[in-house]
Coordinates of C-alpha atoms and ligand atoms in Angstrom, one line a residue:
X1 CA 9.0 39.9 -36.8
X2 CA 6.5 36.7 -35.9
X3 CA 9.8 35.1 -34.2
X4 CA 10.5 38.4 -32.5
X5 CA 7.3 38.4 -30.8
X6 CA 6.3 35.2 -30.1
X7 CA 9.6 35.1 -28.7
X8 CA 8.9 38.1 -26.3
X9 CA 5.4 36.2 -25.5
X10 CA 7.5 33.2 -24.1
X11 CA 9.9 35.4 -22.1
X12 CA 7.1 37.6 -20.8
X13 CA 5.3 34.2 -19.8
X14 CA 8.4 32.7 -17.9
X15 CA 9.3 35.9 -16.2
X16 CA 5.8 36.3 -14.7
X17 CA 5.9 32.9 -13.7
X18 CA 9.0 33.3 -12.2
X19 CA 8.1 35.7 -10.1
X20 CA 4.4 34.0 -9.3
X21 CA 6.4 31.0 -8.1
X22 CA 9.0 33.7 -5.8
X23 CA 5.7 34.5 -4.5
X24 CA 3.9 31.7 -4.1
X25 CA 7.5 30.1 -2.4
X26 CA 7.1 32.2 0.5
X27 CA 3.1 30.4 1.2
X28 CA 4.0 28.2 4.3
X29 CA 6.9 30.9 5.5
X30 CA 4.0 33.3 5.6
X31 CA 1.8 31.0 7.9
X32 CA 5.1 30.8 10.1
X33 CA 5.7 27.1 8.7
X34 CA 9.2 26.2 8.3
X35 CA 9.8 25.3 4.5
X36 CA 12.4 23.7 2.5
X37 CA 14.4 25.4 -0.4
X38 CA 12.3 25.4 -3.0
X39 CA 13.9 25.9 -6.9
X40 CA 12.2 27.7 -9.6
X41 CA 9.8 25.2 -12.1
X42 CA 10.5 22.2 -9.9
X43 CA 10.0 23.6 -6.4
X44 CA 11.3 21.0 -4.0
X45 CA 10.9 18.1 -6.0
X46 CA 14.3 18.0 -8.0
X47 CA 15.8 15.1 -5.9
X48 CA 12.9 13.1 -6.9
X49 CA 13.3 14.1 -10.4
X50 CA 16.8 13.3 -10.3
X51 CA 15.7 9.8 -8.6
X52 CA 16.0 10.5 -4.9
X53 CA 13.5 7.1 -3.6
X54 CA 10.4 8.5 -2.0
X55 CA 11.1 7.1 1.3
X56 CA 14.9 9.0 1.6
X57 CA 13.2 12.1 0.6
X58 CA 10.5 12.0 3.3
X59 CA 13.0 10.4 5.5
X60 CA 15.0 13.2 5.6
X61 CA 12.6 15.7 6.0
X62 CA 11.4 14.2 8.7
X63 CA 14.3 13.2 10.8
X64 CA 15.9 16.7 10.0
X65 CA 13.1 18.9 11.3
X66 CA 11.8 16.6 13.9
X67 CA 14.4 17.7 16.5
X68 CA 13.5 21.2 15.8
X69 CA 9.9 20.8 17.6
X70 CA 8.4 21.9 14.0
X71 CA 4.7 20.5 14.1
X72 CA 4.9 20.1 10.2
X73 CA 7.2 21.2 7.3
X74 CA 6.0 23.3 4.0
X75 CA 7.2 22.1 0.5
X76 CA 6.6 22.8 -2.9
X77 CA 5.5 20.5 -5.7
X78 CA 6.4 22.8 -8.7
X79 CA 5.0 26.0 -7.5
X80 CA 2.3 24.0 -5.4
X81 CA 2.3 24.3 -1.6
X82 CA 2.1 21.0 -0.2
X83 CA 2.5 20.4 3.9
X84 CA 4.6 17.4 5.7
X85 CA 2.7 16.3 8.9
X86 CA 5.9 15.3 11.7
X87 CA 4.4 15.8 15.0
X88 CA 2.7 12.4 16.9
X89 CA 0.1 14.6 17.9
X90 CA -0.9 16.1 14.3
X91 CA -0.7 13.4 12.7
X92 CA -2.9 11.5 15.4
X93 CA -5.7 14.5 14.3
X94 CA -5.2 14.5 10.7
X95 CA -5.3 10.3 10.3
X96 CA -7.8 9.6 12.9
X97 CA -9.5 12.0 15.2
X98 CA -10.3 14.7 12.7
X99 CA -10.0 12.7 9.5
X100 CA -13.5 14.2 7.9
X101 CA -11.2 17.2 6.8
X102 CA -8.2 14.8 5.4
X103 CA -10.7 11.7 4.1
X104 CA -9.3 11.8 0.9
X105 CA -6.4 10.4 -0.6
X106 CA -6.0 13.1 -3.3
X107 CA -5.1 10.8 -6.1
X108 CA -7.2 10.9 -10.2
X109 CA -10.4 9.3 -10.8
X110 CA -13.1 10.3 -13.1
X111 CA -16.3 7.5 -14.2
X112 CA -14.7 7.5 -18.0
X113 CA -11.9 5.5 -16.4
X114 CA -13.3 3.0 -15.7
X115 CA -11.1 1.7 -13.6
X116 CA -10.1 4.3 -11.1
X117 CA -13.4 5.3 -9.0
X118 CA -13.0 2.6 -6.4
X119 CA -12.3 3.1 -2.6
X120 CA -9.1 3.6 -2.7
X121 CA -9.6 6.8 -4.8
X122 CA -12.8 7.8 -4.2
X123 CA -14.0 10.6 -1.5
X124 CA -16.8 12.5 0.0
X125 CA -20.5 10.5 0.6
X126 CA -19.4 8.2 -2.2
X127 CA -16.6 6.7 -0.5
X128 CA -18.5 6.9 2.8
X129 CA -21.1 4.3 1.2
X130 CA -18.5 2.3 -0.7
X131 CA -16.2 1.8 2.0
X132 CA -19.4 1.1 4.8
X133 CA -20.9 -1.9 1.9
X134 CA -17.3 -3.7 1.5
X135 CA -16.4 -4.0 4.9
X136 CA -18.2 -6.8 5.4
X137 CA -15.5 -8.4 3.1
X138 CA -13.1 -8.4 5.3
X139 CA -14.2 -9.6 8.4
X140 CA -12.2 -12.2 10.5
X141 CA -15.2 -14.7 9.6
X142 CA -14.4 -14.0 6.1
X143 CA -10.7 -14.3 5.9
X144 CA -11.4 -17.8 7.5
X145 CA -13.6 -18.9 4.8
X146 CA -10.7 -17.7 2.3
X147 CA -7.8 -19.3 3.9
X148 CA -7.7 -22.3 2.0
X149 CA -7.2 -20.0 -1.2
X150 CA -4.3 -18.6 0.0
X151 CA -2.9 -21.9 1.6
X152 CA -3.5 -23.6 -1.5
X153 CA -0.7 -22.0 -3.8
X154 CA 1.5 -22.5 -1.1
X155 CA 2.8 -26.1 -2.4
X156 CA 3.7 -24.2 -5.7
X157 CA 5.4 -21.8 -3.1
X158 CA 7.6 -24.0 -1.6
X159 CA 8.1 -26.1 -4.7
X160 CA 10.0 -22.9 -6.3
X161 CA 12.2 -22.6 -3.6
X162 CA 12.5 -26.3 -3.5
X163 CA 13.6 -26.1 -7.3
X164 CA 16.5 -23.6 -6.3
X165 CA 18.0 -25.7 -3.6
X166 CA 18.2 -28.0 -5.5
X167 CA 19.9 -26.7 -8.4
X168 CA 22.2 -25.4 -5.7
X169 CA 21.6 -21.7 -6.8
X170 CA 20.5 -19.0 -3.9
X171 CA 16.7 -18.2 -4.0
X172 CA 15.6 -14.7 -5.8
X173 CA 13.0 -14.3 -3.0
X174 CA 11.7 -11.0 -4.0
X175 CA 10.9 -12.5 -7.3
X176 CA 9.3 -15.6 -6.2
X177 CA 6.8 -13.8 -3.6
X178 CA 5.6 -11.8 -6.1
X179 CA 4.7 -14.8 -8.1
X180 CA 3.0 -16.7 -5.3
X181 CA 0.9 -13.0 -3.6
X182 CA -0.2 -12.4 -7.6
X183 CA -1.6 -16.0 -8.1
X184 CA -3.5 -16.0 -4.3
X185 CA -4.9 -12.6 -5.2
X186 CA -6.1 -13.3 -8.6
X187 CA -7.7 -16.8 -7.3
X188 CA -9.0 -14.5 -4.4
X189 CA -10.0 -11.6 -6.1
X190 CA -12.0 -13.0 -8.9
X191 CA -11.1 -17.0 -8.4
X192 CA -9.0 -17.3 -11.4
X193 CA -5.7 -19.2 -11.0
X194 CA -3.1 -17.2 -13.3
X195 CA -1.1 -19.5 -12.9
X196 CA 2.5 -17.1 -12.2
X197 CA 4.3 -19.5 -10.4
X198 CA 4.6 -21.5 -12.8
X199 CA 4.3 -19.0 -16.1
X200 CA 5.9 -15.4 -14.4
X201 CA 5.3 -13.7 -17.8
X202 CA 1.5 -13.6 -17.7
X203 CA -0.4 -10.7 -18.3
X204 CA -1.7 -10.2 -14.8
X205 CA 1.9 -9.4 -13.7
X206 CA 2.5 -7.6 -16.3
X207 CA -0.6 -5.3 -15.3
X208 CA 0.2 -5.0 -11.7
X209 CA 4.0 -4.0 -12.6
X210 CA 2.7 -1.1 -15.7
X211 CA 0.0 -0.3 -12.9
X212 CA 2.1 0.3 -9.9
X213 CA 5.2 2.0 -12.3
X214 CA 5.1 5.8 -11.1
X215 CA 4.6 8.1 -14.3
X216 CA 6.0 11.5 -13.4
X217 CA 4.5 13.2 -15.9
X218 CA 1.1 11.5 -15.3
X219 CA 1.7 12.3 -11.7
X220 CA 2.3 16.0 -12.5
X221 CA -1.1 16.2 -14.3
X222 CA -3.0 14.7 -12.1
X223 CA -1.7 17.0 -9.5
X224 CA -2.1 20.2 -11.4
X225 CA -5.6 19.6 -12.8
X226 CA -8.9 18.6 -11.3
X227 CA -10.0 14.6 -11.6
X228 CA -13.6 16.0 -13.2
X229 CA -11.8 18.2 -15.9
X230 CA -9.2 16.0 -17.1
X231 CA -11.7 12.9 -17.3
X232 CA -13.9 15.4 -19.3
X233 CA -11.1 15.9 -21.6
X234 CA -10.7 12.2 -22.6
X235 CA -8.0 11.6 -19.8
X236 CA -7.1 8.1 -19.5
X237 CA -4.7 7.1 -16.4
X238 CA -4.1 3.4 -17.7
X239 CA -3.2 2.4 -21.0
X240 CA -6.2 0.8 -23.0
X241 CA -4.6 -2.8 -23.3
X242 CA -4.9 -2.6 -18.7
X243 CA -8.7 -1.3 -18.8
X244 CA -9.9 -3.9 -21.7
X245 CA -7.8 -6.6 -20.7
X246 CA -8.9 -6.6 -17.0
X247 CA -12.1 -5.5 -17.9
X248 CA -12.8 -8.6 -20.3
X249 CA -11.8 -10.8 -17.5
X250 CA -14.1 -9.6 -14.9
X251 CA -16.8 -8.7 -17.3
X252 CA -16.8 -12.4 -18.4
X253 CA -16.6 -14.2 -15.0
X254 CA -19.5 -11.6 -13.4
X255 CA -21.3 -13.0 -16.6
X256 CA -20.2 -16.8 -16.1
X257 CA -21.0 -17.2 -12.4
X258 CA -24.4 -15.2 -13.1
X259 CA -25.5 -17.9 -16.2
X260 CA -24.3 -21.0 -14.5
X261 CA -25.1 -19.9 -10.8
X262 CA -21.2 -20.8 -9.8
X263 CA -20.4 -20.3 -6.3
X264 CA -16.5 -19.4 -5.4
X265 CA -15.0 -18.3 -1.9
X266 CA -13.7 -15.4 -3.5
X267 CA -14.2 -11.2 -3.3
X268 CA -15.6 -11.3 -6.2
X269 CA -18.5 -13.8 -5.1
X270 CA -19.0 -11.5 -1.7
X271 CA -19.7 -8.6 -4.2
X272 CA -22.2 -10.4 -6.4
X273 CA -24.2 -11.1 -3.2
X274 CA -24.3 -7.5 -2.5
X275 CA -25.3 -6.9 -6.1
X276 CA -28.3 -9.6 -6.0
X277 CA -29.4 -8.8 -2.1
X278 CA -27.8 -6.1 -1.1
X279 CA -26.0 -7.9 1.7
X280 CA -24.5 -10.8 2.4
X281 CA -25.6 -14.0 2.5
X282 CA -25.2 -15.7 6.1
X283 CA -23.2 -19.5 6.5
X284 CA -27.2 -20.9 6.7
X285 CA -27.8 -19.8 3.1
X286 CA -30.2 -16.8 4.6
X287 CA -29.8 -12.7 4.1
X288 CA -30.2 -10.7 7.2
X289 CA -33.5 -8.1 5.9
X290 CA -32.1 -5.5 8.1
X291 CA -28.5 -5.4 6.9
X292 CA -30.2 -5.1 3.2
X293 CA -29.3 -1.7 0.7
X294 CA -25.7 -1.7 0.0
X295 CA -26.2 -2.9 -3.4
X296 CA -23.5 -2.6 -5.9
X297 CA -23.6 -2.2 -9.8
X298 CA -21.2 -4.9 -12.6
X299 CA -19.2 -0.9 -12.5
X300 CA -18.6 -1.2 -9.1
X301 CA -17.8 -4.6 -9.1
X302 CA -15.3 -3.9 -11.8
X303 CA -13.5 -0.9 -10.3
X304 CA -13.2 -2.4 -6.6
X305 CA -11.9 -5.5 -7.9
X306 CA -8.7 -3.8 -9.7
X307 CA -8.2 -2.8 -6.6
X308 CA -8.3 -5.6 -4.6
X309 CA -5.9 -7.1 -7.5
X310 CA -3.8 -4.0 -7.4
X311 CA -3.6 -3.0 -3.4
X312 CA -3.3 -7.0 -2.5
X313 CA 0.0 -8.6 -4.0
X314 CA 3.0 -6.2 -4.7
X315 CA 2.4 -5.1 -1.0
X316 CA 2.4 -8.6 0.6
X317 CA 5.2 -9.7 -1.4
X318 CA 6.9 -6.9 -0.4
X319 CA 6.1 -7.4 3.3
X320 CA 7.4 -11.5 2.7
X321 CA 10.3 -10.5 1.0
X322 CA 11.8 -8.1 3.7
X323 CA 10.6 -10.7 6.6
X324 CA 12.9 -13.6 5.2
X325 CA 15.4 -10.8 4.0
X326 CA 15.5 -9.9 7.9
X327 CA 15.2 -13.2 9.4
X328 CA 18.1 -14.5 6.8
X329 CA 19.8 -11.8 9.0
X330 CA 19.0 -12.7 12.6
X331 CA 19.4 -16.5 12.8
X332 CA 18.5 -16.3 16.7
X333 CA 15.1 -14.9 15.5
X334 CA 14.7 -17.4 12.8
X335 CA 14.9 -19.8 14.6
X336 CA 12.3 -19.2 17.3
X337 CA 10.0 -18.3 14.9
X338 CA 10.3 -22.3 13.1
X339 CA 10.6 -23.5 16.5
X340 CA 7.3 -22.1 16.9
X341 CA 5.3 -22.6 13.9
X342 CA 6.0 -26.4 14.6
X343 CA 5.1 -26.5 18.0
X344 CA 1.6 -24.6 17.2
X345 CA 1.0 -27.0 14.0
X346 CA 1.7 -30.2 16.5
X347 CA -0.9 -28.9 18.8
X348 CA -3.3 -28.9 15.6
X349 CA -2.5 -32.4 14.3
X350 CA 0.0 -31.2 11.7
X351 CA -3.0 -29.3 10.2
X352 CA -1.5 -26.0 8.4
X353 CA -5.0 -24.5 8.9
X354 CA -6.1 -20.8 10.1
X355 CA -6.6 -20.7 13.6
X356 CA -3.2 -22.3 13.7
X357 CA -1.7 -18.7 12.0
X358 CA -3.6 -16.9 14.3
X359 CA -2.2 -18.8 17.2
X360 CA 1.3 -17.9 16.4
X361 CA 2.2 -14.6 18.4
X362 CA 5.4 -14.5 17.5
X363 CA 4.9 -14.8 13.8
X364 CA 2.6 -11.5 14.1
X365 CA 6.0 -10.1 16.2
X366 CA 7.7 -11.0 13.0
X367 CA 5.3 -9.3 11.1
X368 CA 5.0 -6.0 12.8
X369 CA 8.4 -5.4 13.2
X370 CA 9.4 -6.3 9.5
X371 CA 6.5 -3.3 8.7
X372 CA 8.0 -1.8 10.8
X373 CA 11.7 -1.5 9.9
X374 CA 10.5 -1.5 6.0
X375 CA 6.8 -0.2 5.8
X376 CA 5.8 -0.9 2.3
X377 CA 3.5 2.0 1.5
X378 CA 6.3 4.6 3.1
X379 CA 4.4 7.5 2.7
X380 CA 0.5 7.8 2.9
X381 CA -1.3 10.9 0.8
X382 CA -3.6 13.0 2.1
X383 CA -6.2 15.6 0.4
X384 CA -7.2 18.2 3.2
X385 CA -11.0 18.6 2.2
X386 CA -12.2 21.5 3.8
X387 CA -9.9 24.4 6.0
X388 CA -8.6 22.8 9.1
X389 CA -6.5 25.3 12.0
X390 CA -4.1 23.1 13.6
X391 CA -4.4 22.7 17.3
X392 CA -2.5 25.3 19.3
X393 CA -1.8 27.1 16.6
X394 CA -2.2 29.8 13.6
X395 CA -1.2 27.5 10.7
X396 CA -4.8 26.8 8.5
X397 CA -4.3 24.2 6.1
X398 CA -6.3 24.7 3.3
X399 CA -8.8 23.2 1.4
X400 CA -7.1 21.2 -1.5
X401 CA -3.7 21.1 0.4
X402 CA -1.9 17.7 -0.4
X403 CA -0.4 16.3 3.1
X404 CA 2.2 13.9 3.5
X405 CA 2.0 11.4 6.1
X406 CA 5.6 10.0 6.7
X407 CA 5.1 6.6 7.6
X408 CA 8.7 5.7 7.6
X409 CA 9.8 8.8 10.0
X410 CA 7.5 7.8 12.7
X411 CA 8.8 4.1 12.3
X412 CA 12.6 5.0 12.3
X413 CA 12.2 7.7 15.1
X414 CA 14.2 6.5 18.6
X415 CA 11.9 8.5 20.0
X416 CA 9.2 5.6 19.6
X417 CA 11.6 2.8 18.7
X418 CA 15.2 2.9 20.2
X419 CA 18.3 1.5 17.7
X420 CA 15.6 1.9 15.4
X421 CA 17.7 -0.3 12.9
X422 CA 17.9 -3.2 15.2
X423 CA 15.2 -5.6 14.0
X424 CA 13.7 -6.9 17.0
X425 CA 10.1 -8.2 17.3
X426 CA 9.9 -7.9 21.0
X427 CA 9.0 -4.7 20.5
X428 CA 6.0 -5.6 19.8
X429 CA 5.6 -7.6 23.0
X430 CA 2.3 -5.8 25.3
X431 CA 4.4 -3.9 27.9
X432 CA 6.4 -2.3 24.7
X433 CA 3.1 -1.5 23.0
X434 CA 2.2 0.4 26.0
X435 CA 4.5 2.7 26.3
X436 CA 4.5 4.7 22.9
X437 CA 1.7 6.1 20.7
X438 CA -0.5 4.0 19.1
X439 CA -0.3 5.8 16.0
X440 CA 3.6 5.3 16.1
X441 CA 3.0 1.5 14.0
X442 CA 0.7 3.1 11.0
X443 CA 1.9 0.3 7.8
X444 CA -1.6 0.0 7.3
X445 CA -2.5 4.0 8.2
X446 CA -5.1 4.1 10.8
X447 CA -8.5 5.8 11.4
X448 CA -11.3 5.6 9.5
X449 CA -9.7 5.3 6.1
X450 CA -7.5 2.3 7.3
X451 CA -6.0 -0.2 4.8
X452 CA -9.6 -2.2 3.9
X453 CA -7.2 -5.3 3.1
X454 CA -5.3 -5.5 6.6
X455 CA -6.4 -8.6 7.6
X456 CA -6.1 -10.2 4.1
X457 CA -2.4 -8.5 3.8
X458 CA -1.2 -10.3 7.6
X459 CA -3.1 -13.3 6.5
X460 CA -0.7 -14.2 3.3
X461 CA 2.2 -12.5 4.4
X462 CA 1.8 -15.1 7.5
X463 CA 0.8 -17.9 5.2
X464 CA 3.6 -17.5 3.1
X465 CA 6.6 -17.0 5.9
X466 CA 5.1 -20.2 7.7
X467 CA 4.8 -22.5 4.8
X468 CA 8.8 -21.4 3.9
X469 CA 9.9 -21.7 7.3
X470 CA 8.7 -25.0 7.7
X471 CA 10.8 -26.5 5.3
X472 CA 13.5 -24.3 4.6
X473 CA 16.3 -22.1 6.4
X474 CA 17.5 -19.1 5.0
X475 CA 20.5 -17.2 5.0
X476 CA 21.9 -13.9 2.6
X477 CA 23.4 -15.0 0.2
X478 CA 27.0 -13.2 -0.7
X479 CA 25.9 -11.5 -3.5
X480 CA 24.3 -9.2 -0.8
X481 CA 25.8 -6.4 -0.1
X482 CA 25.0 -3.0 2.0
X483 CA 23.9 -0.2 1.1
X484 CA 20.4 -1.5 -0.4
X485 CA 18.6 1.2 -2.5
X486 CA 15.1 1.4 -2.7
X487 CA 13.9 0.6 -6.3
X488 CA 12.2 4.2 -7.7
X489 CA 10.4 1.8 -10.4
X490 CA 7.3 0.9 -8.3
X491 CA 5.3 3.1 -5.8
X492 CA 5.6 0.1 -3.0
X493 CA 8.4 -0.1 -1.4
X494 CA 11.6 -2.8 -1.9
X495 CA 15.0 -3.1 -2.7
X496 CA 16.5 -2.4 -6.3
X497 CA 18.4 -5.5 -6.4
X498 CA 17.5 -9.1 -6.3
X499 CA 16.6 -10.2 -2.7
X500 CA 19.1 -13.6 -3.5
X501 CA 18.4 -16.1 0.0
X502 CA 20.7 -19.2 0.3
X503 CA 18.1 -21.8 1.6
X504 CA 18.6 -25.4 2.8
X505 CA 16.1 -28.3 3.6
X506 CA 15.0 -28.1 7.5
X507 CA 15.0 -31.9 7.6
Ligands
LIG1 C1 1.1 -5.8 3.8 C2 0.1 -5.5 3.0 C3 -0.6 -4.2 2.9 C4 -0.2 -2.9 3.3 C5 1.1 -2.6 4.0 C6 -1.2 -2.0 2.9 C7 -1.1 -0.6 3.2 C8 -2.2 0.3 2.9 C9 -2.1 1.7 3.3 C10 -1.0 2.4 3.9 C11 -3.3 2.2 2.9 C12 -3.8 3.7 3.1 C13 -4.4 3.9 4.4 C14 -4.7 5.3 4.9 O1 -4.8 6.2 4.0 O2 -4.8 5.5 6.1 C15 -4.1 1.2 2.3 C16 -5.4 1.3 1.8 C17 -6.1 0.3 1.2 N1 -5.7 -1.0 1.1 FE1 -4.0 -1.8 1.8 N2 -2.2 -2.6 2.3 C18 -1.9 -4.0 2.3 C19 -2.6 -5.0 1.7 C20 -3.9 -4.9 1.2 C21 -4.7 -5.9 0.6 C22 -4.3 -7.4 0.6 C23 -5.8 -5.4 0.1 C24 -7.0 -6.0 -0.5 C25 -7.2 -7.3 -0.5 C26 -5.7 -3.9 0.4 C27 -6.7 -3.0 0.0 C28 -6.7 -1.7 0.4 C29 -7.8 -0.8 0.1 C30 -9.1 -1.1 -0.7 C31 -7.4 0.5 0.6 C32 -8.2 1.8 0.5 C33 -9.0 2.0 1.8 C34 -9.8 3.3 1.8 O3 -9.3 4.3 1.3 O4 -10.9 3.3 2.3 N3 -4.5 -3.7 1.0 N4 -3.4 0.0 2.4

């Protein structure tokens, strides 16, 4: 009799959420928004599910209802509305010109974790603040001051590579970038050298790979429930050998440099000056008294520099990785980049130093266009944060709606790019720039909620192809074969496979 009922109670349940979800399908077609084809429990998430990469999935929403005119495309997340953003024009008001009802990325954090509540994550006033006192982090001035830590590991860099032509085996790039962006950002971040070039098995790797692993049913809660009730609840998003592992480290050195009044040119170092003054302290030892009041706390300290750790190597490596991978495909372009990275280094005396990166225009061609063709963060979330009517029309977004922003769409549209697939850097010659959107090139987003890092990202992905391309030459391997999936294993964007390069000594 028990079975009998609490059998009917199951059946009863799944029949009225079947038809709340028939209802709740037909949200965007209501508003007049053309929708995909939603399936009961999973909405229009099955190919994900089934493994569809992130990037294919928005890639074909995008490039399927772009030619339609559609201003932005309705999907489901479960029963969930969420909405695709596809026209240049609404994305232009949703990243940058009204971004006060989008300026939030959507995604879990709660003061229990101790972890989460930095800038990437954080919204409202709070962010606001946050994002206004670490600025000064990343100024030009800044990046300059930190160049020799990323030049530093780049012997150790090219040594790697070194050790592969030699042993006549091809290079696993993909694999060797990630070593050499971990060790500059942990030096960066909090001046520790971790040492993965020569030891790829340490822990820090092993935190930014569990970190950056999608967790779909992780994902699914976070969605569904509210940041502030599921930290209430004793919700943790990393596992507790991440959040006392990395807290131990930073705790300890914030402790260390404090005691023994150690001075780094690190993040970390720039945050324990806003801690002690509230500002930063000037090349002449001095504060500036009216720049004072954007103290942070050890908590802050803690949280921002995760990030920094977190948001600062897979994506650089990732950005390296497809350069060489498309420059080991374009030997014309190669080798007019070389040719130029010697001549600038012969005008400064041989001297690898930073205003010689920032001299070479071509090299930031390179760069752009490789972000272009493969932008590692694909797609960029969005939390609308208060009801916003799109322009020229009836559609009202509401409060709480996730948004996609299709990064790789824009990037792969003709429309903005023609043979989108060719790789060619001269696209991002001046006359070229000026003749499509701004907000068409968007690897880093744009507006007011910008990648923080953007300068720090160009700087080693730079410092990393220049080094290389000094001494080596590259060219694919035959192990490399089309088609190239993308690997559904991390939430930045690269191949599956091994990136395998067959490199030989320049001289
Ligand atoms: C090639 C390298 C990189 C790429 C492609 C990249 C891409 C992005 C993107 C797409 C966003 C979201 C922007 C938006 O919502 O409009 C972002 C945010 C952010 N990135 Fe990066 N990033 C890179 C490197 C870095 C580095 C090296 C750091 C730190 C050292 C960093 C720190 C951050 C932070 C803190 C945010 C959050 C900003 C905020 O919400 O206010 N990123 N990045």
């Amino acid at each position: 009799m028990v079975l009998i009922i609490a059998l009917g109670v199951l059946l009863s349940t799944i029949l009225l959420y079947c038809a709340y979800s028939k209802w709740k399908f037909q949200y965007w077609a209501r508003q007049g928004v053309p929708q995909l084809n939603p399936r009961i429990f999973f909405g229009d998430t099955l190919p994900l599910v089934r493994g569809k990469p992130v990037q294919d999935f928005h890639l074909d929403i995008y490039q399927k209802f772009k030619p339609t005119g559609a201003k932005c495309v309705g999907m489901y997340n479960s029963h969930i509305p969420e909405l695709v953003a596809i026209d240049i024009n609404l994305l232009k008001d949703i990243i940058v010109k009204d971004y006060s009802s989008f300026a939030s990325h959507g995604l879990f954090y709660h003061e229990k974790n101790v972890l989460t509540p930095h800038v990437f994550n954080i919204e409202g006033q709070i962010w606001k603040e946050r994002r206004t006192k670490l600025t000064p982090l990343f100024t030009s001035a800044k990046m300059k001051q930190m160049f020799a830590t990323v030049a530093g590991k780049s012997p150790g860099l090219i040594r790697l590579v070194g050790l592969s032509v030699d042993a006549n085996k091809p290079a696993d790039i993909k694999e060797i970038l990630s070593r050499f962006t971990t060790d500059v950002i942990s030096e960066a971040a909090f001046g520790l050298d971790c040492k993965s070039l020569d030891e790829p098995d340490n822990m820090f790797r092993s935190i930014g790979r569990e970190a950056f692993k999608p967790n779909s049913i992780k994902l699914y809660i976070e969605n569904l429930f509210p940041s502030q009730f599921l930290g209430n609840i004793g919700y943790q998003a990393f596992s507790s050998r991440i959040v006392s592992y990395f807290s131990k480290v930073v705790n300890e050195t914030i402790q260390y440099r404090e005691k023994n009044n150690v001075q780094r040119n690190d993040f970390l170092q720039l945050m324990l000056q806003l801690k002690q003054h509230g500002s930063l302290v000037k090349e002449d030892g001095t504060v500036d008294v009216k720049e004072t009041g954007a103290y942070i706390t050890d908590k802050e300290i803690l949280s921002e520099s995760f990030v920094i750790f977190l948001a600062g190597h897979e994506t650089s490596s990732s950005a390296s990785t497809f350069a060489l991978f498309a420059l080991a495909q374009n030997p014309d372009i190669q080798d007019k980049l070389r040719t130029e990275i010697n001549e600038v280094l012969k005008r400064h005396d041989g001297k690898f130093g930073y205003d010689a990166i920032i001299e070479m225009e071509y090299l930031d061609k390179v760069v752009r266009e490789t972000l272009r063709k493969y932008p590692v963060a694909p797609v960029i979330p969005r939390r609308c944060t208060k009801d916003y009517k799109i322009r020229d029309t009836n559609i009202v977004i509401e409060k709480g709606t996730r948004i996609y922003i299709p990064v790789i769409g824009v990037h792969l549209d003709p429309e903005y790019y023609p043979d989108p697939d060719r790789f060619d850097p001269e696209r991002f010659s001046p006359e070229n720039k000026a003749i499509r959107p701004d907000i068409a090139w968007m690897p880093f987003g744009d507006g007011p909620r910008q990648c923080l890092g953007m300068r720090f990202g160009l700087l080693q992905t730079k410092v990393a192809l220049a080094s290389l391309l000094q001494e080596f030459k590259f060219t694919l391997n035959k192990a490399m074969k089309a088609p190239y999936t993308a690997d559904t294993g991390t939430f930045v964007y690269m191949f599956k496979q091994d990136v395998l390069l067959d490199a030989t000594r320049v001289n």
